[in-house]
Coordinates of C-alpha atoms in Angstrom, one line a residue:
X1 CA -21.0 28.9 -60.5
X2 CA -21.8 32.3 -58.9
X3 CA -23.8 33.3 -62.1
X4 CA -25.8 29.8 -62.4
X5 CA -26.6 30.8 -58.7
X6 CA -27.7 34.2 -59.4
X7 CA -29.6 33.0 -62.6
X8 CA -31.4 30.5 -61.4
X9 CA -32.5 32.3 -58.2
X10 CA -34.0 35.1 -61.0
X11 CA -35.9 32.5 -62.6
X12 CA -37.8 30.7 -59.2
X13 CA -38.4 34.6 -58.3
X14 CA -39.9 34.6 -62.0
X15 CA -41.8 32.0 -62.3
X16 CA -43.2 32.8 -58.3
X17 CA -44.5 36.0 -59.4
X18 CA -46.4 33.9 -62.6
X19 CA -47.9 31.0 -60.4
X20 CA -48.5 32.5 -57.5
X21 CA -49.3 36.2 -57.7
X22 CA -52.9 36.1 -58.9
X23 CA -56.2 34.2 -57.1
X24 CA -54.5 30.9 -56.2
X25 CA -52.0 32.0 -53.8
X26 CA -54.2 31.9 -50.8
X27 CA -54.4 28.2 -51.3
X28 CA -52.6 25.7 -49.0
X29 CA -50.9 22.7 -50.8
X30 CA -49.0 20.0 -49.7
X31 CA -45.4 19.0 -51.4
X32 CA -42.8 15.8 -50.7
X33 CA -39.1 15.3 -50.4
X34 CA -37.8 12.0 -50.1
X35 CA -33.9 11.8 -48.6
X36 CA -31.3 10.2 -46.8
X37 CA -30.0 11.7 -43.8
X38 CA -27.1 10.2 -41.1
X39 CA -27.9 9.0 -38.0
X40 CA -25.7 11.7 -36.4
X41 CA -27.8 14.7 -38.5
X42 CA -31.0 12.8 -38.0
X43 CA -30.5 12.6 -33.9
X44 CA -30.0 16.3 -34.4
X45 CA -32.9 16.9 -36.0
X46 CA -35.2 15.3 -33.5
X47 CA -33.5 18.0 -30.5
X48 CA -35.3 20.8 -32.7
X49 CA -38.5 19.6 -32.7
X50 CA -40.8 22.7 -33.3
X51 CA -37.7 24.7 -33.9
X52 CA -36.5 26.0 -37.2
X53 CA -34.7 23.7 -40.3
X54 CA -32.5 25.4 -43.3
X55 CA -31.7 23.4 -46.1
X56 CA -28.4 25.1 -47.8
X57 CA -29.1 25.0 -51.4
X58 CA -31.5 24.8 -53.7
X59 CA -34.4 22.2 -52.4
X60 CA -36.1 20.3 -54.8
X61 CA -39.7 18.5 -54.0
X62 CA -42.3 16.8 -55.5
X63 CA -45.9 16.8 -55.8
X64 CA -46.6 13.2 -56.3
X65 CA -46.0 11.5 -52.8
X66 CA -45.5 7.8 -53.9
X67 CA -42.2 9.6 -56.1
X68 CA -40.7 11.0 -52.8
X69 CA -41.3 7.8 -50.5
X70 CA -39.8 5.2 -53.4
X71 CA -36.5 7.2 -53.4
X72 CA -36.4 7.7 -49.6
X73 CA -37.3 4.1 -49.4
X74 CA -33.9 3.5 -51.9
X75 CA -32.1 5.4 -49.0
X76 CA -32.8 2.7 -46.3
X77 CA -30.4 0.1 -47.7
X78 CA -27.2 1.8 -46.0
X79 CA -27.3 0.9 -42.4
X80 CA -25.8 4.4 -41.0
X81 CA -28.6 6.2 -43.2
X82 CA -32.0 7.1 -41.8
X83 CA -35.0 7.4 -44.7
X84 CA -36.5 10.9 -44.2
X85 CA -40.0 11.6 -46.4
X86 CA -40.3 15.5 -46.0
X87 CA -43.8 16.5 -46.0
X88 CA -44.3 20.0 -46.8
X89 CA -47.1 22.4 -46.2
X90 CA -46.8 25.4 -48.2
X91 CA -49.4 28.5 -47.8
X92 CA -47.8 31.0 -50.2
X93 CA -50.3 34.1 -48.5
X94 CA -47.8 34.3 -45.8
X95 CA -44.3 33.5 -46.6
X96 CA -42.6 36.0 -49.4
X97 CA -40.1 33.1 -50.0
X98 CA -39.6 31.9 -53.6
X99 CA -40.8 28.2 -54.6
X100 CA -42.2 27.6 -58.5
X101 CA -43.4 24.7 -60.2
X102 CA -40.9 23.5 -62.6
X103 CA -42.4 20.4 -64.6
X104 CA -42.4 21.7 -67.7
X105 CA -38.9 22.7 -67.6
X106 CA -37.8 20.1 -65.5
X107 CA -35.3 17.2 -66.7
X108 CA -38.0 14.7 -64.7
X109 CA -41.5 15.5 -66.1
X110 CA -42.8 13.0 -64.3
X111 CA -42.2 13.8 -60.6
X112 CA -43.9 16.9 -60.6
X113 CA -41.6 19.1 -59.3
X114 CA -41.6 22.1 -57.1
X115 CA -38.2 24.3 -56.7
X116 CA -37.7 26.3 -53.5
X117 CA -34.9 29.0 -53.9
X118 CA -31.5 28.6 -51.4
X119 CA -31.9 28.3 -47.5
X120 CA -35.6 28.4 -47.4
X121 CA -36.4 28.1 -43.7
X122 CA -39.3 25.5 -42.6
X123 CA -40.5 24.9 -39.1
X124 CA -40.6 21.4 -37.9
X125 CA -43.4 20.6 -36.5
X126 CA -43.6 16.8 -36.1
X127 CA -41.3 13.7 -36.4
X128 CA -43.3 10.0 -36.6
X129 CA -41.9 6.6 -37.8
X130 CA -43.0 4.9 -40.6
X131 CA -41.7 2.0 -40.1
X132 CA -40.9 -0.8 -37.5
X133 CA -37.5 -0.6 -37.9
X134 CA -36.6 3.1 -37.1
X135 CA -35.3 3.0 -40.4
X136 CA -38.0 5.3 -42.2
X137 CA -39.4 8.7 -40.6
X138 CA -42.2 11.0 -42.1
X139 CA -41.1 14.5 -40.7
X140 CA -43.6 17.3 -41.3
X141 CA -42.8 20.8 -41.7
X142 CA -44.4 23.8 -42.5
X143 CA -42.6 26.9 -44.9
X144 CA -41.7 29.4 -42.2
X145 CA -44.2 32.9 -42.1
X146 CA -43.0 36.2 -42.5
X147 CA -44.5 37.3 -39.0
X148 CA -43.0 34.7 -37.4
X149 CA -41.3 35.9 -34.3
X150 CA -38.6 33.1 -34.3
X151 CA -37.7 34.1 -38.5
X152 CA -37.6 37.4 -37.3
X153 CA -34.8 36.9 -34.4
X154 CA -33.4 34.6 -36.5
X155 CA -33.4 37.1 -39.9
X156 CA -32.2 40.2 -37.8
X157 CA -29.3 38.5 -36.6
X158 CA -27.9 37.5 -39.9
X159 CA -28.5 41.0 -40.7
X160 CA -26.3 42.2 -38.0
X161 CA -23.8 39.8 -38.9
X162 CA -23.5 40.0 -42.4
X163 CA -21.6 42.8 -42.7
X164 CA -24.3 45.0 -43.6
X165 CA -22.4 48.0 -44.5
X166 CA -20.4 46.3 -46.7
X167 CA -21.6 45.8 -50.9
X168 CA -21.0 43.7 -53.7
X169 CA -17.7 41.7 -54.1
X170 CA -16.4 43.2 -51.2
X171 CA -19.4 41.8 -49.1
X172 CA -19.3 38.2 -51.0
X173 CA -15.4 38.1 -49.9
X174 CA -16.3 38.6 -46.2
X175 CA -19.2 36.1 -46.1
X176 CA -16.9 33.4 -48.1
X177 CA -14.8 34.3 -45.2
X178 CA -16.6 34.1 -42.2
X179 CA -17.7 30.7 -44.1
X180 CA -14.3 29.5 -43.8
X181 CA -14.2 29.4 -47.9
X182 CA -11.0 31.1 -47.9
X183 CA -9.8 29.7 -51.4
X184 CA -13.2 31.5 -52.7
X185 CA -12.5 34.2 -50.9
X186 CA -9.0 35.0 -51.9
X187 CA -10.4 34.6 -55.9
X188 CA -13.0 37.4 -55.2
X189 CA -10.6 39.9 -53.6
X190 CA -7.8 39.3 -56.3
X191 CA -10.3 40.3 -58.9
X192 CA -11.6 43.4 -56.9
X193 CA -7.6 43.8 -56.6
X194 CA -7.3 44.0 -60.4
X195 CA -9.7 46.3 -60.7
X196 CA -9.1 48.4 -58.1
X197 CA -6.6 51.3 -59.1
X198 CA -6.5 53.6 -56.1
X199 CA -4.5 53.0 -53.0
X200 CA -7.0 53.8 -50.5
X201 CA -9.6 50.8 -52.6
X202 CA -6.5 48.2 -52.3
X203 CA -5.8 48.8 -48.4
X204 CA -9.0 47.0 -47.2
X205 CA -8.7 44.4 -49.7
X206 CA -4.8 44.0 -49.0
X207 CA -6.1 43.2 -45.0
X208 CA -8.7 40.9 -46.3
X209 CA -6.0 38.9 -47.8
X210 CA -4.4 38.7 -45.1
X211 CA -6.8 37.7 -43.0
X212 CA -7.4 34.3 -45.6
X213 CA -3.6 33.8 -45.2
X214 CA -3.5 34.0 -41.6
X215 CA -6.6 31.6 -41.1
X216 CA -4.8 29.1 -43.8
X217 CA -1.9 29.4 -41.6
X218 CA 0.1 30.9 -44.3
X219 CA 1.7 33.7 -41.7
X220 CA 4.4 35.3 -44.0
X221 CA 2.0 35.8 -46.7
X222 CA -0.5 36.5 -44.1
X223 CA 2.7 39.3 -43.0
X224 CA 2.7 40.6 -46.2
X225 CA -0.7 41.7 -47.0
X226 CA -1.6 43.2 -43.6
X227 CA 2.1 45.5 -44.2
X228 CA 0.9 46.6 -47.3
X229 CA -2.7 47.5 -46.2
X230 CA -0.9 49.1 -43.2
X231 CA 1.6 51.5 -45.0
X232 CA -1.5 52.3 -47.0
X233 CA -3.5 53.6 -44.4
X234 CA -0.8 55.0 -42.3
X235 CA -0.4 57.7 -45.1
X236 CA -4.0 58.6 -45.4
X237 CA -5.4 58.1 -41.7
X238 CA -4.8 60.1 -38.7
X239 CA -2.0 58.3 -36.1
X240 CA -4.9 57.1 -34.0
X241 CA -7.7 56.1 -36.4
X242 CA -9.3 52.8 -35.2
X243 CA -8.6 51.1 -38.6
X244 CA -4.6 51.2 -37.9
X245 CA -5.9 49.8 -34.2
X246 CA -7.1 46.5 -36.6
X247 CA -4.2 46.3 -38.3
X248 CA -1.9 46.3 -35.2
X249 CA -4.0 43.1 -33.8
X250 CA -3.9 41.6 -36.8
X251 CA -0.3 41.4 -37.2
X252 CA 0.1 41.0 -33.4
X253 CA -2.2 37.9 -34.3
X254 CA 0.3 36.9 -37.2
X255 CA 3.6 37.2 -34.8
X256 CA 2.2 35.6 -32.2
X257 CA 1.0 32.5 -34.3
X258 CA 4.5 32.6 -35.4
X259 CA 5.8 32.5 -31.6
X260 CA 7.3 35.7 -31.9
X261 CA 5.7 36.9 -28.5
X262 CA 7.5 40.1 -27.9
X263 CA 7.1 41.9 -31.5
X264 CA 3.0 40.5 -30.7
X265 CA 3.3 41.8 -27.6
X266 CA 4.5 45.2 -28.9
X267 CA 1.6 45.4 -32.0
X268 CA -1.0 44.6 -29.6
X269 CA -0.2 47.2 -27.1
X270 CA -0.2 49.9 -29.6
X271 CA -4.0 48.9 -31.2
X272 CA -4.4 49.3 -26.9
X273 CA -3.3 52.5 -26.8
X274 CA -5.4 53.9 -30.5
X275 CA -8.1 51.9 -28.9
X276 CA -8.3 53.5 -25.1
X277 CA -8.1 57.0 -26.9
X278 CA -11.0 56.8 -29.1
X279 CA -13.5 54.0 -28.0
X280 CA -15.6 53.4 -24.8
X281 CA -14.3 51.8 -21.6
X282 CA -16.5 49.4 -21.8
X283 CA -16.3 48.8 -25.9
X284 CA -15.6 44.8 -27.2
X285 CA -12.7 45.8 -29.1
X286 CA -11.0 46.4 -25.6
X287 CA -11.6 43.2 -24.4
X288 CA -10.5 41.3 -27.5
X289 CA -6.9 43.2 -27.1
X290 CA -7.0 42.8 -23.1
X291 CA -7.4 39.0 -24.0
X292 CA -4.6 38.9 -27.0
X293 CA -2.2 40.7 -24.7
X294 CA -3.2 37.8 -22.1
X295 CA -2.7 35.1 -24.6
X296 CA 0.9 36.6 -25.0
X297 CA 1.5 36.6 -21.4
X298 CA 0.7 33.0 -20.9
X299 CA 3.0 32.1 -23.5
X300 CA 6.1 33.9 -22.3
X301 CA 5.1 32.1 -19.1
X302 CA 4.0 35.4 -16.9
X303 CA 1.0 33.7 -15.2
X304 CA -0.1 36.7 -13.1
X305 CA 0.1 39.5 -16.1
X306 CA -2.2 37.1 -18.3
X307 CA -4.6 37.0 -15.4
X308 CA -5.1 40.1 -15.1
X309 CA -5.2 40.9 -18.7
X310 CA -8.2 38.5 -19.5
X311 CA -9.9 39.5 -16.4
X312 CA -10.0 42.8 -17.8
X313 CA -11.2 41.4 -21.1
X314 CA -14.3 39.2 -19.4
X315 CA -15.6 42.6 -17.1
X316 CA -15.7 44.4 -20.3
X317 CA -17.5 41.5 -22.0
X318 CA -20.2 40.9 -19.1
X319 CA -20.9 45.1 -19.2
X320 CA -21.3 45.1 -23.2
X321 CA -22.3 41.6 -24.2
X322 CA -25.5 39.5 -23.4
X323 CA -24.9 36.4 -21.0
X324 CA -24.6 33.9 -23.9
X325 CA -22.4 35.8 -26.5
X326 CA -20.0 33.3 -28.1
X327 CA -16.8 36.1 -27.1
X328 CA -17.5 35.3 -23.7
X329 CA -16.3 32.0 -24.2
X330 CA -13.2 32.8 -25.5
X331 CA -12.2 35.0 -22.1
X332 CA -13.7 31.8 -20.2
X333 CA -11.1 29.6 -22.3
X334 CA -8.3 32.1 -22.1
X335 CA -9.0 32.4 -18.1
X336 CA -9.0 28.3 -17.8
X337 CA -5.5 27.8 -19.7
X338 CA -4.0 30.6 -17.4
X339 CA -5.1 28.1 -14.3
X340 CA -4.3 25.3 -15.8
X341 CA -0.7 26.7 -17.0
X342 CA -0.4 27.3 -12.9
X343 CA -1.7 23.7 -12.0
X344 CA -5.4 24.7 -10.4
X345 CA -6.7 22.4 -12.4
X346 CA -10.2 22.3 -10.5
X347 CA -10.2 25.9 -11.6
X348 CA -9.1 25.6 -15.7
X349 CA -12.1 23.0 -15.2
X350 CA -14.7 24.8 -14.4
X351 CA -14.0 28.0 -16.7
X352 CA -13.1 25.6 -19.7
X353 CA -16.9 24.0 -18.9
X354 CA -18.5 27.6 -18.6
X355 CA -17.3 28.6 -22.0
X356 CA -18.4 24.7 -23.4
X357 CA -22.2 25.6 -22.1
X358 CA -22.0 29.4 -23.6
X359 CA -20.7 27.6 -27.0
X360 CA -23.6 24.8 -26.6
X361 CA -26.0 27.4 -26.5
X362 CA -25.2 30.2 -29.1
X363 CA -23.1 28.2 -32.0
X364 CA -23.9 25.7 -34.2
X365 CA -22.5 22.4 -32.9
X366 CA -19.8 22.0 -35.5
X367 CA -18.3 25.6 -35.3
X368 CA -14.3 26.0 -34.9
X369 CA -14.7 27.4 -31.5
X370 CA -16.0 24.0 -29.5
X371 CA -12.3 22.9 -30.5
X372 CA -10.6 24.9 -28.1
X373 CA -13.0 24.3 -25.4
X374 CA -12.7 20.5 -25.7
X375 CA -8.7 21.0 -26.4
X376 CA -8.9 22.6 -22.8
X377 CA -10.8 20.2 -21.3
X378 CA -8.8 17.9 -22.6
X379 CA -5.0 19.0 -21.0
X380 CA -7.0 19.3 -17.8
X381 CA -8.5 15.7 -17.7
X382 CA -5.1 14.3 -19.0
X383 CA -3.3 16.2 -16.2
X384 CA -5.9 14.4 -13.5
X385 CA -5.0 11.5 -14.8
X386 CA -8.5 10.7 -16.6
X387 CA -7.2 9.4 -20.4
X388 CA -10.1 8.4 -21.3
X389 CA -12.2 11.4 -21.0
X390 CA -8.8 13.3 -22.4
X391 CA -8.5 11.3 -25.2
X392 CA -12.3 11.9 -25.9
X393 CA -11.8 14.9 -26.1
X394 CA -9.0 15.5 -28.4
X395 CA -10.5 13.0 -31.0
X396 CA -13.5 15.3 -30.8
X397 CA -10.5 18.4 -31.5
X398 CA -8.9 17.0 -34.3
X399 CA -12.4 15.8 -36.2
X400 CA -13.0 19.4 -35.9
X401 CA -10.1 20.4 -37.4
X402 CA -9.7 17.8 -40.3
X403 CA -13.1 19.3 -41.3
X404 CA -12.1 23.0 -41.0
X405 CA -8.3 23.4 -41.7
X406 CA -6.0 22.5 -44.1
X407 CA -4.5 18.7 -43.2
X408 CA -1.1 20.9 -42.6
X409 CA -2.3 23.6 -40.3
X410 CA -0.6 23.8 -37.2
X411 CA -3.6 23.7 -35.0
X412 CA -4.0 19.7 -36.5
X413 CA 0.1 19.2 -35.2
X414 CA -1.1 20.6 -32.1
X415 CA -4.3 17.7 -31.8
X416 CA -1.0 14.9 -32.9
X417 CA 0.9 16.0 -29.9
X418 CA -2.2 15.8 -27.7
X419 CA -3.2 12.4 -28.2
X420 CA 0.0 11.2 -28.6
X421 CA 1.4 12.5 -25.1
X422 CA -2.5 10.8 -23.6
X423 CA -1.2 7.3 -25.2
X424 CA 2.7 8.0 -24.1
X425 CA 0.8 8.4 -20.3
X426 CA -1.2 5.4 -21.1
X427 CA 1.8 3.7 -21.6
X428 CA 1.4 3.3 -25.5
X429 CA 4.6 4.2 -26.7
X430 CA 4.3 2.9 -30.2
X431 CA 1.1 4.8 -30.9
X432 CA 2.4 7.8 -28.5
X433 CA 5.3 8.0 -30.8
X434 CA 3.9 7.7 -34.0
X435 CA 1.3 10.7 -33.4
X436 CA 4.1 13.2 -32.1
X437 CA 6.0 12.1 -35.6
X438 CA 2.9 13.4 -37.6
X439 CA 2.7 16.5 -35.3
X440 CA 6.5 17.0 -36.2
X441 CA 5.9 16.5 -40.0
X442 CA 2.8 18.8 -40.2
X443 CA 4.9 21.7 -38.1
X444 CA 8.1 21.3 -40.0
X445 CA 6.0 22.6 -42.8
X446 CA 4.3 24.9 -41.6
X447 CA 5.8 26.9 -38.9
X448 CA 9.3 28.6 -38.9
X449 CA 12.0 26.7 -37.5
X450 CA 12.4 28.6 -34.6
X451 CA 8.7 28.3 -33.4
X452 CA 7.9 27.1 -30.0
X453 CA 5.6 24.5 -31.1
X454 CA 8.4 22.8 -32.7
X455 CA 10.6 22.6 -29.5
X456 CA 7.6 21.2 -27.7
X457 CA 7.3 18.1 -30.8
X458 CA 10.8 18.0 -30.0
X459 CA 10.5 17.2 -26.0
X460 CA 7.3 15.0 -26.9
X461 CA 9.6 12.9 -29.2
X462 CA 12.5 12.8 -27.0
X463 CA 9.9 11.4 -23.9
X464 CA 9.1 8.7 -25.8
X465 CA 12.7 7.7 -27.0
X466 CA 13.6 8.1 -23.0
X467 CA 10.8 5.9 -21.6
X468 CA 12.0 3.1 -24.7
X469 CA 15.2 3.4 -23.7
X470 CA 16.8 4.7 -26.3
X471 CA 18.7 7.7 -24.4
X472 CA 20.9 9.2 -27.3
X473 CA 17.6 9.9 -29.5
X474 CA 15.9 11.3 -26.3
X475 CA 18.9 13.8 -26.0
X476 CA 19.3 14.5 -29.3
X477 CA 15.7 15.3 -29.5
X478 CA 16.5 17.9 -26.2
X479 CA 18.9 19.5 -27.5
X480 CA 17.3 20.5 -30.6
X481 CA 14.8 21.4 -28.6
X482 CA 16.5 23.4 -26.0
X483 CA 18.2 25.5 -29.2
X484 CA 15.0 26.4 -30.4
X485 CA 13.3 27.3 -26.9
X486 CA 17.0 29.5 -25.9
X487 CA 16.2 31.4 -29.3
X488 CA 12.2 31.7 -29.1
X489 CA 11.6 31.8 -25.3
X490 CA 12.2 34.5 -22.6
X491 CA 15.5 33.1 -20.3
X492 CA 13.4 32.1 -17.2
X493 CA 10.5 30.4 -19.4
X494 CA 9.1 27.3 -17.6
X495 CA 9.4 25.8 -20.5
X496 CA 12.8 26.0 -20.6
X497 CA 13.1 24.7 -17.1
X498 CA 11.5 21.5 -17.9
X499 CA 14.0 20.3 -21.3
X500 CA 16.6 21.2 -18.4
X501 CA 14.3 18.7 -16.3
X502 CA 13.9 16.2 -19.1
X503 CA 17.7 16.3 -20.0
X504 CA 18.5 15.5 -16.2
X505 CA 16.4 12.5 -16.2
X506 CA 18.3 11.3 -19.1
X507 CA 21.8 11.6 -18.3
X508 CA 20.5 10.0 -14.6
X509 CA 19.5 7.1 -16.3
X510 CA 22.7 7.2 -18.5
X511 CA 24.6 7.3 -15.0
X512 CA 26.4 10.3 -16.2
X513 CA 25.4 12.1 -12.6
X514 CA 27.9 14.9 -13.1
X515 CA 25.5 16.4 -16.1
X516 CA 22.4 15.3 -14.8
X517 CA 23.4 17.3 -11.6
X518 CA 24.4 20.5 -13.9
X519 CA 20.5 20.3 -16.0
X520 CA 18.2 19.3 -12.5
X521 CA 20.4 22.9 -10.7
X522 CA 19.7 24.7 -14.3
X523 CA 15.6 23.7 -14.1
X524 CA 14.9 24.4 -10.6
X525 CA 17.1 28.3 -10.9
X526 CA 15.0 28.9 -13.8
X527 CA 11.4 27.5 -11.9
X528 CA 12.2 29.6 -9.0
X529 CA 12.5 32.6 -11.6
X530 CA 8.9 31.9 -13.3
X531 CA 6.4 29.5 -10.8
X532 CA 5.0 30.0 -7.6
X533 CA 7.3 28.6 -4.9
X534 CA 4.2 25.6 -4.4
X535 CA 4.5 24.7 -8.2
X536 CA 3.9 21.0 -9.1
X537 CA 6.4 21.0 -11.3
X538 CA 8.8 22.8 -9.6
X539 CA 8.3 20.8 -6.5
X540 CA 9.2 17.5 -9.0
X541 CA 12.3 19.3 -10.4
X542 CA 13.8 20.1 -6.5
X543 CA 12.8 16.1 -5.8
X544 CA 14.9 15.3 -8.6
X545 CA 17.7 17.3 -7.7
X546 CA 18.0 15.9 -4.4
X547 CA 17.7 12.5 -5.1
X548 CA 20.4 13.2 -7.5
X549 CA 22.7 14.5 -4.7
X550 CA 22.4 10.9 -3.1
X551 CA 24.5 9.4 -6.4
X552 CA 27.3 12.1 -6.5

């Protein structure tokens, strides 16, 4: 497919040069498109009116008018499809992008076509119905000039971006990447890998294929790539060269994933220590370990550490980056799930919605990223009580991911438990149930046995068989649980504390007192270890233990 690309880019570029290079290129002509676009993309598309528009392949067009309006026309019978005729105005003086006339090679002589090469940009400049129904819209554009100020931004960017350092394959594997076209991806590097002979060629391409693996959620594969680019460079690069720094975040990335916080904990604070001895104080790859040292934190339940740690993180990003910078968000996000692992949920709130407007503003509106902002909004809203807005938000998560991941990724087990523990609150237990099962199914094969995630499908399940009252599948559910959490988790995790909690409540409501006594006593010693003495949960877990006290 690459090669058809490539060719048939040549041959546009080709005939451009033949049609257009002599006397007639200073004249201004007009060419149609005729298509079908979803309401959804079509209510897009009328927000950037006068902006910019990218179509992402090769976009075909015709001269003759009556050609492009029959088949958008054709488009109109589908109710959720909106008839678009594209009318084109192309003045080839000013633009150095590649378009040809292709009739006499085309398949269809008789609509006149003209070819435009991949991701041709086009200013929109006006939208108008063409019909009564709002089922038919003529929207004019205009090819995009070289001078323009907004191409320019635009092409500079992408520039930056695109790892401009970078050539050939090697270069094609990154974009693929950043693209999210891992399987792609991973072909390119293996061939480079074949024909690559020299350790110090395979060691980037090793960590490139572990980066694919890790983002496919494959971790021990993902393990076994960065090791091998690691021992590679360790024997050809000084002890504190910044590309061992990337390699110790990237496997710190891997073992966290994998809920193995203190070996992350460990590779993240060496890339710190390369990193504070060779870069700037205020440099961004400081704040990205400041913030994966915080994430760790949080998860091993140390509230105050991952604070701090992701403060750090955002006043280096506010010194380096510009107000709108997509990493910003991610110290706004990291900041909001600390509150909102210590109950201020007024507080998670309002940084989860800061790094929702930065995201708004500088990402496309289906990137990855929005999911963690709406995930975040979500636990807060569910945790004031508001499902609706909660559950809003996690379907918003999960479409996301279904369109991003692989359908066994354990970010999409993650969405499960969510929306299943807002029907369990809303009283749904069925439904509740059911999604905590799928959660369970798509974690079972893709995390190891011991992860934390697992223990928390676990508790989720066992809820449910509690509140049904079926109280020997909610403690067998705990206890599997509670092995996983006393294997993965630091002894005074909150986490901990509240299986302790959850087995309590069902031995209470077994009326076996004597052992609900022994797990509430076991869940408030451990809260006192980990949560402010004015904890909401730890609060609940005394109230329990009290009450308890009444029955012995």
């Amino acid at each position: 497919m690459g090669f058809f690309i490539n060719d048939l880019n040549r041959d546009i570029q080709r005939l451009h040069t033949e049609q257009f290079g002599g006397h007639q290129s200073d004249k201004t002509f007009i060419v149609y498109r005729g298509q079908g676009l979803s309401k959804e993309d079509f209510t897009k598309m009328t927000k950037t009116e006068g902006g910019l528009l990218s179509f992402n392949n090769f976009l075909s067009t015709s001269k003759n008018r009556d050609v492009s309006l029959n088949f958008t026309q054709q488009t109109t019978t589908n109710p959720d499809i909106v008839g678009i005729l594209f009318v084109i105005s192309i003045n080839p003086t000013y633009s150095t992008t590649s378009f040809a006339s292709v009739s006499d090679v085309s398949y269809f002589h008789t609509k006149d076509e003209v070819l435009f090469s991949m991701h041709t940009i086009f200013r929109i400049r006006d939208i108008k119905p063409l019909d009564e129904n709002n089922h038919l819209y003529e929207v004019n554009l205009t090819l995009i000039n070289d001078n323009d100020q907004d191409y320019r931004t635009l092409t500079d960017r992408i520039k930056q971006e695109s790892f401009p350092d970078s050539k050939g394959q090697y270069r094609l594997g990154l974009l693929l990447t950043k693209m999210g076209q891992f399987n792609k991806a991973q072909e390119v590097y293996e061939v480079l890998l074949h024909q690559t002979t020299n350790d110090s060629g395979k060691g980037p391409i090793y960590y490139q294929l572990g980066s694919i693996k890790r983002n496919q959620g494959e971790y021990q594969e993902a393990l076994r790539y960065y090791e091998k680019s690691l021992d590679i460079d360790q024997k050809i690069l000084p002890s504190n060269h910044p590309d061992l720094a990337s390699s110790y975040v990237s496997i710190g990335i891997v073992y966290d994933s994998m809920g193995d916080y203190p070996k992350a904990l460990s590779y993240y604070e060496k890339a710190l220590e390369i990193q504070q001895q060779t870069l700037p104080s205020n440099h961004p790859d400081l704040a990205s370990s400041y913030g994966s040292i915080g994430l760790v934190y949080c998860n091993m339940g140390d509230y105050p550490k991952a604070l701090l740690s992701h403060e750090k993180a955002l006043a280096i990003q506010q010194q380096s980056l510009p107000f709108n910078h997509s990493d910003l968000s991610t110290s706004y996000i990291n900041i909001g799930s600390v509150y909102y692992n210590m109950s201020d949920y007024q507080k998670a709130l309002s940084y989860y919605k800061t790094a929702l407007a930065i995201q708004q503003e500088s990402l496309p509106s289906n990137h990855p990223a929005f999911a963690l902002s709406y995930m975040g909004l979500g636990l807060v809203y569910k945790n004031m009580g508001d499902y609706s807005e909660a559950l809003s938000y996690y379907e918003k998560v999960l479409e996301i991911q279904q369109q991003t991941l692989p359908s066994n990724h354990p970010d999409v087990g993650a969405s499960y438990t969510n929306i299943g523990s807002v029907y369990y609150n809303m009283g749904d237990y069925q439904k509740a149930l059911s999604f905590y099962e799928n959660a369970l199914a798509i974690k079972q094969q893709s995390l190891p046995s011991n992860h934390p995630d697992l223990a928390s499908s676990y508790v989720g399940i066992g809820i449910k068989y509690n509140s049904m009252g079926d109280y020997p599948k909610a403690l067998s559910y705990y206890k599997t649980a509670l092995a996983i959490q006393q294997e993965s988790l630091p002894s005074n995790h909150p986490n901990l504390a509240s299986t302790y909690d959850n087995m309590g409540v069902v031995y209470e409501n077994m009326g076996k007192y004597s052992e609900a006594h022994s797990f509430y006593e076991h869940a408030v010693q451990n809260g006192q270890q980990s949560l402010p003495s004015n904890h909401p949960k730890l609060q609940k877990w005394r109230e329990n233990l009290e009450r308890l006290k009444t029955k012995l």
